[in-house]
Coordinates of C-alpha atoms in Angstrom, one line a residue:
M1 CA 50.8 -26.3 -16.9
N2 CA 53.6 -23.7 -18.5
K3 CA 53.6 -20.2 -16.6
I4 CA 54.9 -16.8 -17.1
K5 CA 56.6 -15.6 -13.3
K6 CA 59.1 -13.2 -14.3
V7 CA 58.8 -9.4 -16.0
V8 CA 61.0 -7.2 -17.4
I9 CA 60.1 -3.6 -17.4
P10 CA 62.2 -0.9 -18.6
V11 CA 61.9 2.5 -17.6
A12 CA 65.6 4.2 -18.1
G13 CA 64.0 5.6 -21.1
K14 CA 65.2 10.1 -20.1
G15 CA 61.5 11.1 -20.9
T16 CA 62.8 14.5 -22.9
R17 CA 59.4 14.4 -24.6
F18 CA 58.6 16.0 -21.2
L19 CA 61.1 18.4 -20.5
P20 CA 60.8 19.9 -18.2
I21 CA 59.8 18.2 -15.3
T22 CA 61.3 14.8 -16.1
K23 CA 64.8 16.7 -15.3
T24 CA 63.9 16.2 -11.9
I25 CA 61.6 13.1 -11.6
S26 CA 61.7 10.1 -13.6
K27 CA 58.8 9.6 -16.4
T28 CA 58.0 6.8 -15.0
L29 CA 56.4 8.4 -12.7
L30 CA 54.3 11.1 -13.4
P31 CA 51.3 10.4 -11.9
I32 CA 48.2 9.1 -13.7
V33 CA 45.8 11.2 -11.2
D34 CA 47.3 10.2 -8.5
T35 CA 49.1 7.1 -8.8
P36 CA 52.5 6.7 -11.2
V37 CA 52.6 4.7 -14.5
I38 CA 55.2 2.1 -12.6
Q39 CA 52.3 1.4 -10.2
Y40 CA 50.0 0.3 -12.6
L41 CA 52.7 -1.6 -15.0
L42 CA 53.1 -4.0 -11.6
E43 CA 49.5 -4.0 -11.3
E44 CA 49.2 -5.8 -14.9
A45 CA 52.0 -8.2 -14.2
V46 CA 49.9 -9.0 -10.3
Q47 CA 46.8 -9.6 -12.8
A48 CA 48.9 -12.5 -15.1
G49 CA 49.9 -14.2 -12.3
I50 CA 53.6 -13.0 -12.7
K51 CA 55.2 -13.3 -9.0
E52 CA 59.2 -11.2 -9.7
A53 CA 59.6 -7.9 -11.8
L54 CA 63.4 -6.9 -13.1
I55 CA 63.3 -2.9 -13.5
I56 CA 66.1 -1.4 -15.6
I57 CA 66.3 1.9 -14.6
G58 CA 69.8 4.7 -15.4
Y59 CA 71.9 5.7 -13.0
S60 CA 70.0 8.8 -12.2
Q61 CA 66.0 7.2 -11.6
N62 CA 66.9 6.5 -7.7
D63 CA 63.5 8.2 -7.6
V64 CA 62.2 4.3 -8.9
I65 CA 63.6 2.4 -6.0
N66 CA 63.0 5.2 -3.4
Y67 CA 59.2 5.4 -4.5
F68 CA 58.7 1.5 -3.7
N69 CA 60.4 2.3 -0.1
T70 CA 57.4 2.1 2.6
E71 CA 60.4 2.3 5.9
S72 CA 61.8 6.0 4.3
T73 CA 61.7 8.8 6.5
Y74 CA 59.2 10.4 5.2
V75 CA 56.4 7.2 5.4
Q76 CA 57.8 7.6 9.4
K77 CA 56.7 10.3 10.1
L78 CA 53.0 10.6 8.8
S79 CA 50.8 11.1 11.1
K80 CA 48.7 8.0 10.8
D81 CA 48.4 4.3 8.4
Y82 CA 47.8 5.6 5.3
E83 CA 45.7 2.9 2.8
E84 CA 47.9 3.9 -0.2
I85 CA 50.9 2.8 1.5
K86 CA 49.5 0.0 3.5
Y87 CA 48.9 -0.7 -0.6
I88 CA 52.2 0.0 -1.9
K89 CA 53.4 -2.5 0.9
K90 CA 51.1 -5.2 -0.1
L91 CA 51.8 -5.1 -4.2
K92 CA 55.5 -5.9 -3.1
Q93 CA 54.5 -9.1 -1.1
Q94 CA 52.7 -9.8 -4.4
I95 CA 55.7 -9.2 -6.7
R96 CA 59.1 -9.6 -5.3
I97 CA 60.5 -6.4 -7.3
S98 CA 64.2 -5.9 -8.1
Y99 CA 66.4 -3.5 -10.1
V100 CA 69.4 -3.6 -12.8
F101 CA 70.8 -0.4 -14.0
Q102 CA 71.2 0.4 -17.8
E103 CA 74.7 2.3 -17.7
E104 CA 74.1 4.0 -21.0
A105 CA 70.1 4.5 -23.5
K106 CA 71.6 1.7 -26.0
G107 CA 68.4 0.4 -27.5
L108 CA 65.5 -1.6 -25.8
G109 CA 67.1 -4.9 -27.1
D110 CA 69.9 -4.0 -25.5
A111 CA 67.9 -3.5 -22.1
V112 CA 66.1 -6.3 -22.5
Y113 CA 70.0 -8.1 -22.8
H114 CA 70.8 -6.3 -19.1
A115 CA 67.7 -8.8 -17.7
K116 CA 70.0 -12.3 -18.9
A117 CA 70.8 -12.8 -14.6
F118 CA 67.9 -12.2 -13.6
A119 CA 65.4 -14.5 -16.3
D120 CA 68.2 -17.1 -15.7
K121 CA 66.6 -20.1 -18.0
D122 CA 62.9 -19.4 -17.3
D123 CA 61.2 -17.3 -19.9
F124 CA 59.4 -13.9 -19.2
A125 CA 57.6 -11.4 -20.2
L126 CA 58.5 -7.7 -20.7
I127 CA 56.4 -4.6 -19.9
L128 CA 57.3 -1.7 -22.2
G129 CA 56.7 1.5 -19.9
D130 CA 55.9 4.0 -22.1
D131 CA 52.6 1.0 -23.1
F132 CA 49.8 2.0 -20.6
V133 CA 47.3 -0.8 -20.2
F134 CA 43.5 0.6 -19.2
S135 CA 41.7 -2.6 -17.2
N136 CA 38.8 -0.9 -18.3
G137 CA 37.3 -3.3 -15.5
L138 CA 38.7 -6.7 -16.7
S139 CA 40.5 -8.9 -14.7
T140 CA 43.1 -9.8 -17.5
Y141 CA 44.2 -7.3 -19.5
G142 CA 47.6 -6.6 -21.2
I143 CA 50.2 -8.8 -20.4
G144 CA 47.9 -11.2 -19.4
S145 CA 46.1 -11.8 -22.0
L146 CA 49.5 -13.1 -24.2
C147 CA 50.4 -14.9 -20.8
K148 CA 47.6 -17.3 -21.5
F149 CA 47.9 -18.2 -25.0
Y150 CA 51.9 -19.3 -23.9
E151 CA 49.8 -21.0 -21.1
K152 CA 48.4 -23.3 -24.0
N153 CA 52.0 -23.6 -26.3
P154 CA 54.6 -21.5 -24.9
N155 CA 56.4 -19.5 -27.9
Y156 CA 56.8 -16.5 -28.2
Y157 CA 53.9 -13.8 -28.3
L158 CA 54.2 -10.3 -29.7
G159 CA 51.4 -7.7 -28.5
V160 CA 49.9 -5.9 -31.3
Q161 CA 47.8 -3.4 -32.0
E162 CA 46.4 -1.7 -35.5
V163 CA 47.7 1.4 -36.4
P164 CA 46.6 4.1 -39.8
Y165 CA 49.8 2.8 -42.9
E166 CA 51.6 6.2 -42.3
M167 CA 52.0 5.8 -39.1
A168 CA 53.7 2.3 -39.2
Y169 CA 56.8 4.4 -39.5
K170 CA 57.1 4.6 -35.8
Y171 CA 56.9 1.1 -34.6
G172 CA 58.0 -2.3 -35.1
I173 CA 55.7 -3.6 -37.8
V174 CA 54.6 -7.4 -38.0
K175 CA 54.1 -9.7 -41.2
P176 CA 51.2 -12.7 -40.7
E177 CA 52.4 -15.5 -42.1
T178 CA 49.0 -16.2 -41.7
Q179 CA 45.6 -14.9 -41.6
I180 CA 45.0 -12.1 -38.9
S181 CA 42.9 -13.6 -35.8
N182 CA 43.3 -13.1 -32.0
C183 CA 46.6 -14.8 -32.9
F184 CA 48.4 -15.9 -35.5
K185 CA 51.4 -16.5 -36.9
I186 CA 54.4 -14.2 -38.2
D187 CA 57.1 -14.5 -40.6
G188 CA 58.5 -11.2 -40.9
I189 CA 58.8 -8.3 -38.5
V190 CA 61.0 -4.9 -38.7
E191 CA 61.8 -1.9 -36.7
K192 CA 59.8 1.6 -38.6
P193 CA 60.2 0.8 -41.8
Q194 CA 60.4 4.5 -43.7
N195 CA 58.2 2.6 -47.0
N196 CA 56.1 -0.3 -47.3
P197 CA 55.2 -1.8 -44.5
P198 CA 54.3 -5.4 -44.2
S199 CA 51.0 -4.8 -42.8
N200 CA 50.0 -2.0 -40.4
M201 CA 49.9 -4.6 -37.3
A202 CA 52.2 -2.9 -34.1
C203 CA 53.7 -4.3 -32.2
V204 CA 52.3 -2.4 -28.8
G205 CA 54.9 -2.3 -25.5
R206 CA 54.1 -5.8 -24.5
Y207 CA 55.9 -9.5 -25.2
I208 CA 56.6 -13.2 -23.9
L209 CA 60.0 -13.3 -25.0
K210 CA 61.9 -17.3 -24.8
N211 CA 64.7 -17.4 -22.5
S212 CA 66.5 -18.0 -26.1
I213 CA 66.3 -14.3 -27.0
F214 CA 69.7 -13.2 -25.4
N215 CA 71.4 -15.6 -28.2
Y216 CA 69.3 -13.7 -31.0
L217 CA 70.0 -10.8 -28.9
E218 CA 73.9 -11.9 -29.0
K219 CA 74.1 -11.8 -32.7
T220 CA 72.0 -8.6 -33.4
K221 CA 74.0 -5.3 -34.6
V222 CA 73.1 -1.8 -34.1
G223 CA 70.6 -1.1 -36.5
V224 CA 67.3 1.9 -37.0
G225 CA 68.7 5.1 -34.5
G226 CA 72.0 3.5 -34.2
E227 CA 70.4 1.4 -31.6
I228 CA 70.5 -2.8 -30.6
Q229 CA 67.1 -3.1 -31.8
L230 CA 64.9 -5.7 -30.2
T231 CA 63.2 -6.1 -33.6
D232 CA 66.1 -7.1 -35.4
A233 CA 66.5 -10.3 -32.4
L234 CA 63.3 -11.1 -32.9
A235 CA 63.9 -11.3 -36.5
L236 CA 67.0 -13.5 -36.4
A237 CA 64.8 -15.9 -34.2
L238 CA 62.4 -16.1 -36.9
D239 CA 64.4 -18.0 -38.7
K240 CA 64.9 -20.7 -36.3
E241 CA 61.5 -20.6 -34.3
D242 CA 58.1 -19.7 -34.2
I243 CA 56.2 -16.3 -33.7
Y244 CA 53.1 -15.6 -32.5
A245 CA 51.1 -12.2 -32.7
S246 CA 47.5 -11.5 -30.9
E247 CA 46.3 -7.8 -30.0
F248 CA 45.3 -8.3 -26.4
D249 CA 42.1 -7.1 -23.4
G250 CA 42.0 -3.2 -22.1
I251 CA 42.6 -0.4 -23.6
R252 CA 46.5 0.9 -24.9
Y253 CA 47.3 4.5 -24.2
D254 CA 51.1 5.5 -25.0
V255 CA 52.1 7.8 -22.1
G256 CA 55.4 8.2 -24.0
S257 CA 53.3 11.3 -25.6
K258 CA 51.4 13.9 -24.1
A259 CA 48.5 13.6 -25.7
G260 CA 48.3 9.9 -25.1
Y261 CA 49.3 10.7 -21.7
V262 CA 46.5 13.2 -21.3
E263 CA 43.9 10.5 -22.8
A264 CA 45.4 7.9 -20.5
T265 CA 44.7 10.1 -16.9
I266 CA 40.9 11.2 -18.2
A267 CA 40.3 7.6 -18.9
V268 CA 41.1 6.5 -15.3
A269 CA 39.5 9.7 -13.4
M270 CA 36.2 9.3 -14.9
S271 CA 36.8 5.4 -14.1
R272 CA 36.9 6.3 -10.3
N273 CA 33.6 7.2 -8.3
D274 CA 34.6 9.7 -6.4
L275 CA 35.4 11.7 -9.4
S276 CA 34.2 11.2 -12.6
E277 CA 30.9 11.9 -11.0
N278 CA 31.9 15.1 -10.7
M279 CA 33.1 15.8 -14.5
I280 CA 31.8 15.4 -17.5
T281 CA 34.1 15.9 -21.0
D282 CA 32.7 17.3 -24.4
C283 CA 32.6 14.6 -27.2
N284 CA 35.9 13.9 -27.9
G285 CA 36.9 13.6 -24.4
L286 CA 39.4 15.9 -23.8
R287 CA 38.2 18.7 -22.2
L288 CA 36.6 18.4 -18.9
R289 CA 34.7 20.8 -16.4
Y290 CA 34.4 20.3 -13.2
W291 CA 32.0 21.9 -10.0

């Protein structure tokens, strides 16, 4: 059976939408309740059966490396063995974590190309740090849903979600070749279309990429925003290979935006027995009251 065993997680963005806190802490370490985003992303990968992770960071993000250091002076000086620290140790046993520095922010395509040595000859998963997928009690969700498709038919798979047409300019948008279904073939993809998007099915941070993506990235020219876009490399791949798109299980939140971050925090908090009994939300699910 075909298995995806590796995942790439780029988190090298500066997080300017969350200034001033991101002046001192990486955005991926911002907590959803009491657990940072990056830990949730690794947990999602573990649930999908993935064994190795490459986290792509910037040169000012040693705090990401330090977070997973369970032998630090801080930990050694704790008065007891906290369960939270034990859990991180267990997580590191389940998935091998390595890091690579992205020297400059040249786009998602450039970030993915930094994973060439890590991927070696293998196909791999890609999880974007701004897209948090809440499991909502499911054992397989997010990238795990795409891994299931890959096991049956190893190809490129893009995680997509329906968005309002007027918001399509913010996303990579796919053009379905076949009728939209649980998993459908595409025959086009465009990054942030300003006019006449080919559909309203947007790429939302979960991908299965074949190893051939590196060949296409090498041929990809600078695109939207003056960056190397993964979407443009996928468009090149479409000339020779099949690419599929699928919605995935779980609830996706854009934690790169303040509103999405708050919504994700509320969803997680409401799912926890130690918190939900002492809070209520209004009908919009955004206003909290504690007692």
